[in-house]
Amino acid sequence: MNPKLVKWFEDAWYKEMYISAWLMPWSMLYVDAIRLRRFLYRIGVLKKTRLPVPVIIVGNITVGGTGKTPLVIWMVEFLKQHGYKPGVISRGYAGAASTSPQAVTADSDPAQVGDEAVLLAKRCDCPIVVGAERVAAGRQLLSSNACDVLISDDGLQHYALERDIEIVVVDGQRRFGNGYCLPVGPLREPQERVKHVDLVVVNGPDELLEGELPMHCKGQQLINMKTGERKPLVEFKGMACHAVAAIGNPARFFAQLAAAGLDCQTHALPDHHPFTAEDLQFKEPRPVLMTEKDSVKCARFATDQYWYLPIDAELPEAFSQQLLKLLKDKAHG
């Protein structure tokens, strides 16, 4: 989609810009279609498939990123620490692989399997399979790996896959925008959908509503993409840099750098933008800082001026305990 059109929609959705009345009928039709589809799944006209291990969906109800990937990385490590053998399935958004489903490794091409999938492979020591059909992806993963729980990165609206636990991640800054469904607003499903999931996690909350749990994503060290050198973020304090982000909410990344005292010229691009070397050729020869997700797409043309910031999620004990209890109590298989 054209970047200017993307920016127009984001302004309309999140900055309370005037919405043309002619879009509202399309939003109403969209909501009706969503509710009809859910009803058909509920009465069995559209079929669901249950896999032989518990399935945890980590999703959202808004367009764009909310912080699902850091949560998935955290959950993989947490579950392994508690004796589980997790695997991850994902759509592989923006990937152009000719075969699907497809296993992903740290060396996979993000242009083929998606940037988020490669990031997960780099950070998670577990099997990962991508595919538009989550059921097929799950079956392929389980056919060749001894996993006893599956985490689906996104897929809340993929009702063909039966799930045991649903977790919704909400952007604590933007939340649900203007509260309307597509195309008038950013919602994939009506906001009432959040009431029917097991856990609601808010990424970087300004405040929490009843039943919500906080998640804070923190990055302390920058890693050089060419040499692997690590430097504390504070060592760049006061330094003039370029900051590049092609994620769902670039402002969050830029604000994190500014809070650390960095003097950055910011460059926001659409989520999942397919970077080329020309995108990062700036007139001023300054360090170029980017997110870890963006770094997997820039590795092939990286220079020693490129740095990325790994992010780690922090969650409260209440989330840990509720997740373990849900896994123990929910029927599956």
Short mmCIF file of C-alpha atoms in Angstrom, two decimals:
data_model
loop_
_atom_site.label_atom_id
_atom_site.label_comp_id
_atom_site.label_asym_id
_atom_site.label_seq_id
_atom_site.Cartn_x
_atom_site.Cartn_y
_atom_site.Cartn_z
CA MET A 1 0.00 0.00 0.00
CA ASN A 2 1.16 3.53 -0.74
CA PRO A 3 2.94 5.00 2.35
CA LYS A 4 0.97 8.24 2.09
CA LEU A 5 -2.31 6.29 2.07
CA VAL A 6 -1.13 4.26 5.09
CA LYS A 7 -0.31 7.52 6.91
CA TRP A 8 -3.73 8.94 6.05
CA PHE A 9 -5.50 5.91 7.51
CA GLU A 10 -3.35 5.94 10.65
CA ASP A 11 -4.13 9.61 11.21
CA ALA A 12 -7.81 8.89 10.72
CA TRP A 13 -7.76 5.89 13.08
CA TYR A 14 -5.55 7.16 15.90
CA LYS A 15 -5.67 10.96 15.84
CA GLU A 16 -9.43 11.46 15.73
CA MET A 17 -9.26 13.00 12.29
CA TYR A 18 -12.60 13.51 10.56
CA ILE A 19 -13.83 10.33 8.89
CA SER A 20 -15.84 10.67 5.68
CA ALA A 21 -19.39 9.41 6.23
CA TRP A 22 -19.29 7.36 3.04
CA LEU A 23 -16.87 4.87 4.69
CA MET A 24 -19.26 4.01 7.53
CA PRO A 25 -21.52 1.67 5.51
CA TRP A 26 -18.46 -0.38 4.56
CA SER A 27 -17.52 -0.67 8.22
CA MET A 28 -21.02 -1.83 9.10
CA LEU A 29 -20.91 -4.47 6.36
CA TYR A 30 -17.50 -5.59 7.61
CA VAL A 31 -18.79 -6.03 11.17
CA ASP A 32 -21.81 -7.99 9.92
CA ALA A 33 -19.52 -10.28 7.92
CA ILE A 34 -17.24 -10.85 10.93
CA ARG A 35 -20.16 -11.74 13.20
CA LEU A 36 -21.70 -14.04 10.59
CA ARG A 37 -18.40 -15.84 10.12
CA ARG A 38 -17.99 -16.39 13.87
CA PHE A 39 -21.58 -17.65 14.08
CA LEU A 40 -21.02 -20.16 11.26
CA TYR A 41 -17.96 -21.50 13.07
CA ARG A 42 -19.90 -21.69 16.33
CA ILE A 43 -22.75 -23.77 14.86
CA GLY A 44 -20.40 -26.00 12.86
CA VAL A 45 -21.20 -24.88 9.31
CA LEU A 46 -17.57 -23.83 9.03
CA LYS A 47 -15.32 -26.48 10.50
CA LYS A 48 -12.65 -26.11 13.17
CA THR A 49 -9.71 -28.47 13.57
CA ARG A 50 -8.28 -29.42 16.95
CA LEU A 51 -4.63 -30.41 17.08
CA PRO A 52 -3.37 -33.06 19.54
CA VAL A 53 -1.55 -30.54 21.77
CA PRO A 54 -2.71 -27.32 23.48
CA VAL A 55 -2.79 -24.29 21.18
CA ILE A 56 -2.16 -20.78 22.54
CA ILE A 57 -3.14 -17.88 20.30
CA VAL A 58 -1.24 -14.62 20.80
CA GLY A 59 -3.09 -12.06 18.73
CA ASN A 60 -4.70 -8.65 18.58
CA ILE A 61 -7.86 -7.06 17.29
CA THR A 62 -6.22 -4.05 15.64
CA VAL A 63 -4.35 -3.65 12.37
CA GLY A 64 -0.60 -3.35 12.82
CA GLY A 65 1.84 -4.36 15.52
CA THR A 66 1.04 -4.31 19.22
CA GLY A 67 3.99 -6.26 20.65
CA LYS A 68 2.97 -9.85 20.04
CA THR A 69 6.43 -11.03 18.99
CA PRO A 70 8.24 -10.01 22.21
CA LEU A 71 5.50 -11.77 24.17
CA VAL A 72 5.87 -14.95 22.10
CA ILE A 73 9.63 -14.93 22.69
CA TRP A 74 9.06 -14.52 26.43
CA MET A 75 6.47 -17.32 26.48
CA VAL A 76 8.72 -19.78 24.65
CA GLU A 77 11.48 -19.30 27.23
CA PHE A 78 9.04 -19.36 30.15
CA LEU A 79 7.36 -22.58 29.01
CA LYS A 80 10.70 -24.30 28.45
CA GLN A 81 11.74 -23.35 31.98
CA HIS A 82 8.59 -25.10 33.23
CA GLY A 83 9.19 -28.34 31.39
CA TYR A 84 7.20 -27.76 28.20
CA LYS A 85 8.44 -28.29 24.65
CA PRO A 86 6.90 -25.40 22.70
CA GLY A 87 6.72 -24.85 18.97
CA VAL A 88 5.64 -21.68 17.14
CA ILE A 89 3.44 -21.29 14.09
CA SER A 90 2.90 -18.05 12.22
CA ARG A 91 1.42 -16.77 9.00
CA GLY A 92 4.79 -15.50 7.79
CA TYR A 93 3.36 -12.10 6.94
CA ALA A 94 4.88 -10.42 3.87
CA GLY A 95 6.73 -13.59 2.93
CA ALA A 96 6.60 -14.77 -0.67
CA ALA A 97 7.52 -18.45 -0.28
CA SER A 98 6.39 -20.67 -3.17
CA THR A 99 5.72 -23.59 -0.80
CA SER A 100 3.59 -23.46 2.32
CA PRO A 101 3.78 -24.41 5.12
CA GLN A 102 7.53 -24.00 5.53
CA ALA A 103 9.96 -24.51 8.41
CA VAL A 104 11.94 -21.44 9.46
CA THR A 105 15.50 -21.18 10.72
CA ALA A 106 17.68 -18.25 11.71
CA ASP A 107 19.19 -18.38 8.19
CA SER A 108 15.86 -18.27 6.34
CA ASP A 109 15.23 -15.44 3.89
CA PRO A 110 12.79 -12.92 5.45
CA ALA A 111 11.57 -12.08 1.94
CA GLN A 112 10.34 -15.68 1.71
CA VAL A 113 9.06 -16.44 5.22
CA GLY A 114 8.51 -12.97 6.74
CA ASP A 115 10.62 -10.79 9.02
CA GLU A 116 8.86 -11.72 12.26
CA ALA A 117 9.35 -15.44 11.63
CA VAL A 118 13.10 -15.02 11.11
CA LEU A 119 13.32 -12.89 14.24
CA LEU A 120 11.55 -15.63 16.20
CA ALA A 121 13.95 -18.22 14.80
CA LYS A 122 16.91 -16.12 15.90
CA ARG A 123 15.58 -15.61 19.41
CA CYS A 124 13.69 -18.85 20.16
CA ASP A 125 15.38 -22.21 20.43
CA CYS A 126 12.32 -24.12 19.23
CA PRO A 127 10.72 -25.35 15.98
CA ILE A 128 8.98 -22.68 13.88
CA VAL A 129 6.72 -23.20 10.86
CA VAL A 130 4.96 -20.54 8.80
CA GLY A 131 1.94 -20.91 6.58
CA ALA A 132 -1.26 -19.07 5.69
CA GLU A 133 -3.24 -22.10 6.91
CA ARG A 134 -2.41 -22.42 10.60
CA VAL A 135 -3.82 -25.95 10.81
CA ALA A 136 -1.47 -27.17 8.09
CA ALA A 137 1.45 -25.32 9.70
CA GLY A 138 0.68 -26.90 13.06
CA ARG A 139 0.39 -30.39 11.59
CA GLN A 140 3.70 -30.08 9.76
CA LEU A 141 5.46 -28.84 12.87
CA LEU A 142 4.08 -31.64 15.04
CA SER A 143 4.84 -34.31 12.43
CA SER A 144 8.58 -33.80 12.80
CA ASN A 145 9.02 -32.32 16.30
CA ALA A 146 8.22 -33.60 19.77
CA CYS A 147 6.37 -30.47 20.90
CA ASP A 148 3.69 -30.59 23.57
CA VAL A 149 2.30 -27.05 23.15
CA LEU A 150 1.89 -24.74 20.15
CA ILE A 151 2.02 -20.95 20.22
CA SER A 152 0.41 -19.19 17.28
CA ASP A 153 1.97 -15.78 16.63
CA ASP A 154 -1.17 -13.96 15.48
CA GLY A 155 -4.15 -15.92 14.22
CA LEU A 156 -6.86 -14.69 16.62
CA GLN A 157 -9.19 -14.36 13.63
CA HIS A 158 -8.09 -17.72 12.11
CA TYR A 159 -11.03 -19.65 13.55
CA ALA A 160 -10.37 -22.80 11.53
CA LEU A 161 -7.72 -23.62 14.16
CA GLU A 162 -9.31 -24.63 17.45
CA ARG A 163 -7.55 -22.99 20.37
CA ASP A 164 -7.25 -23.67 24.09
CA ILE A 165 -6.03 -20.27 25.24
CA GLU A 166 -6.48 -16.85 23.65
CA ILE A 167 -4.23 -13.92 24.58
CA VAL A 168 -4.85 -10.46 23.17
CA VAL A 169 -2.04 -7.89 23.12
CA VAL A 170 -3.07 -4.23 23.20
CA ASP A 171 -0.86 -1.24 22.37
CA GLY A 172 -0.94 0.75 25.61
CA GLN A 173 -0.48 4.06 23.80
CA ARG A 174 -2.83 3.71 20.84
CA ARG A 175 -5.19 1.09 22.32
CA PHE A 176 -8.21 0.73 19.96
CA GLY A 177 -7.89 4.02 18.09
CA ASN A 178 -11.25 5.58 17.30
CA GLY A 179 -13.06 2.37 18.25
CA TYR A 180 -14.40 1.56 14.79
CA CYS A 181 -13.82 -1.50 12.63
CA LEU A 182 -12.17 -1.41 9.22
CA PRO A 183 -12.06 0.67 7.10
CA VAL A 184 -13.29 3.53 9.34
CA GLY A 185 -11.09 2.41 12.25
CA PRO A 186 -8.22 0.01 12.98
CA LEU A 187 -10.26 -2.83 14.51
CA ARG A 188 -10.24 -6.26 12.87
CA GLU A 189 -13.12 -7.29 15.14
CA PRO A 190 -15.50 -5.32 17.36
CA GLN A 191 -13.98 -4.26 20.66
CA GLU A 192 -16.38 -6.58 22.51
CA ARG A 193 -14.19 -9.48 21.30
CA VAL A 194 -11.67 -8.66 24.03
CA LYS A 195 -14.21 -9.67 26.68
CA HIS A 196 -14.15 -13.27 25.45
CA VAL A 197 -10.41 -14.03 25.55
CA ASP A 198 -8.49 -15.59 28.42
CA LEU A 199 -5.82 -12.93 28.99
CA VAL A 200 -5.43 -9.29 27.94
CA VAL A 201 -1.86 -7.96 27.94
CA VAL A 202 -1.21 -4.23 27.50
CA ASN A 203 2.15 -3.29 26.03
CA GLY A 204 3.53 -0.17 27.78
CA PRO A 205 0.33 0.86 29.53
CA ASP A 206 -0.37 4.43 30.60
CA GLU A 207 -3.09 2.87 32.71
CA LEU A 208 -4.78 -0.50 33.03
CA LEU A 209 -8.44 -1.38 32.89
CA GLU A 210 -9.93 -4.11 35.04
CA GLY A 211 -8.56 -7.53 34.16
CA GLU A 212 -5.67 -6.23 32.04
CA LEU A 213 -2.05 -7.23 32.70
CA PRO A 214 0.97 -5.02 31.91
CA MET A 215 3.89 -5.86 29.64
CA HIS A 216 6.98 -3.66 29.43
CA CYS A 217 9.45 -4.07 26.57
CA LYS A 218 12.96 -2.89 27.33
CA GLY A 219 16.19 -2.71 25.37
CA GLN A 220 19.49 -1.90 27.05
CA GLN A 221 22.17 -2.76 24.47
CA LEU A 222 22.69 -1.93 20.83
CA ILE A 223 24.31 -4.61 18.65
CA ASN A 224 26.41 -3.76 15.61
CA MET A 225 25.05 -5.59 12.57
CA LYS A 226 28.43 -6.01 10.92
CA THR A 227 30.78 -6.81 13.82
CA GLY A 228 28.45 -8.09 16.53
CA GLU A 229 29.88 -5.54 18.98
CA ARG A 230 27.55 -4.68 21.86
CA LYS A 231 27.30 -1.23 23.38
CA PRO A 232 25.01 0.03 26.14
CA LEU A 233 22.34 2.31 24.75
CA VAL A 234 23.50 5.05 27.11
CA GLU A 235 26.85 5.24 25.29
CA PHE A 236 24.99 6.83 22.36
CA LYS A 237 23.52 9.55 24.60
CA GLY A 238 23.76 12.94 22.92
CA MET A 239 25.07 11.39 19.69
CA ALA A 240 23.43 12.40 16.42
CA CYS A 241 21.96 9.28 14.80
CA HIS A 242 19.47 8.12 12.23
CA ALA A 243 16.62 6.04 13.68
CA VAL A 244 14.73 3.82 11.25
CA ALA A 245 11.60 1.80 11.97
CA ALA A 246 9.20 -0.17 9.78
CA ILE A 247 6.99 -1.55 12.53
CA GLY A 248 3.37 -1.13 13.55
CA ASN A 249 4.07 1.80 15.87
CA PRO A 250 7.42 3.44 14.97
CA ALA A 251 6.80 6.25 17.46
CA ARG A 252 7.29 3.79 20.34
CA PHE A 253 10.82 2.94 19.15
CA PHE A 254 11.71 6.57 18.53
CA ALA A 255 10.41 7.56 21.97
CA GLN A 256 12.55 4.86 23.59
CA LEU A 257 15.68 6.26 21.95
CA ALA A 258 14.75 9.82 22.87
CA ALA A 259 14.15 8.81 26.49
CA ALA A 260 17.71 7.40 26.56
CA GLY A 261 19.02 10.82 25.51
CA LEU A 262 19.79 10.07 21.85
CA ASP A 263 19.55 12.81 19.25
CA CYS A 264 17.92 10.96 16.36
CA GLN A 265 16.64 12.00 12.98
CA THR A 266 13.69 9.64 12.63
CA HIS A 267 12.59 7.75 9.52
CA ALA A 268 9.27 5.89 9.81
CA LEU A 269 8.30 3.40 7.10
CA PRO A 270 5.23 1.15 6.69
CA ASP A 271 5.15 -2.04 8.74
CA HIS A 272 7.09 -4.92 7.09
CA HIS A 273 8.72 -2.54 4.58
CA PRO A 274 11.15 -4.54 2.35
CA PHE A 275 14.36 -2.61 2.97
CA THR A 276 16.99 -2.00 0.32
CA ALA A 277 20.47 -0.53 0.80
CA GLU A 278 19.22 2.71 -0.80
CA ASP A 279 16.67 3.17 1.99
CA LEU A 280 19.51 3.65 4.47
CA GLN A 281 21.79 5.87 2.42
CA PHE A 282 21.57 9.22 4.17
CA LYS A 283 23.53 12.38 3.45
CA GLU A 284 24.80 12.66 7.02
CA PRO A 285 27.27 9.83 7.91
CA ARG A 286 25.74 8.99 11.27
CA PRO A 287 25.06 5.67 13.02
CA VAL A 288 21.83 4.07 11.81
CA LEU A 289 19.73 2.55 14.60
CA MET A 290 16.87 0.16 13.91
CA THR A 291 14.59 -2.38 15.55
CA GLU A 292 15.59 -6.02 15.74
CA LYS A 293 12.72 -6.96 13.42
CA ASP A 294 13.98 -4.55 10.77
CA SER A 295 17.56 -5.76 11.18
CA VAL A 296 16.79 -9.21 9.76
CA LYS A 297 15.86 -7.56 6.45
CA CYS A 298 19.00 -5.39 6.35
CA ALA A 299 21.61 -8.01 7.30
CA ARG A 300 22.66 -8.77 3.73
CA PHE A 301 23.82 -5.18 3.06
CA ALA A 302 24.77 -4.15 6.62
CA THR A 303 27.73 -1.85 7.29
CA ASP A 304 29.49 -1.11 10.56
CA GLN A 305 27.27 1.98 10.88
CA TYR A 306 24.16 -0.18 11.40
CA TRP A 307 23.01 -1.05 14.93
CA TYR A 308 19.87 -2.76 16.19
CA LEU A 309 18.17 -2.79 19.59
CA PRO A 310 16.99 -6.18 20.91
CA ILE A 311 13.85 -5.95 23.04
CA ASP A 312 12.93 -8.18 25.96
CA ALA A 313 9.46 -8.36 27.46
CA GLU A 314 8.83 -8.14 31.18
CA LEU A 315 5.58 -9.55 32.59
CA PRO A 316 4.17 -9.76 36.10
CA GLU A 317 3.97 -12.92 38.18
CA ALA A 318 0.19 -12.79 37.82
CA PHE A 319 0.52 -13.45 34.08
CA SER A 320 2.91 -16.37 34.65
CA GLN A 321 0.61 -18.02 37.15
CA GLN A 322 -2.54 -17.54 35.09
CA LEU A 323 -0.85 -18.95 31.98
CA LEU A 324 0.30 -22.07 33.81
CA LYS A 325 -3.13 -22.56 35.37
CA LEU A 326 -4.86 -22.21 32.01
CA LEU A 327 -2.54 -24.79 30.47
CA LYS A 328 -3.24 -27.20 33.31
CA ASP A 329 -7.00 -26.72 33.42
CA LYS A 330 -8.03 -26.41 29.77
CA ALA A 331 -9.15 -29.57 27.98
CA HIS A 332 -7.44 -30.28 24.68
CA GLY A 333 -6.39 -33.00 22.25
#
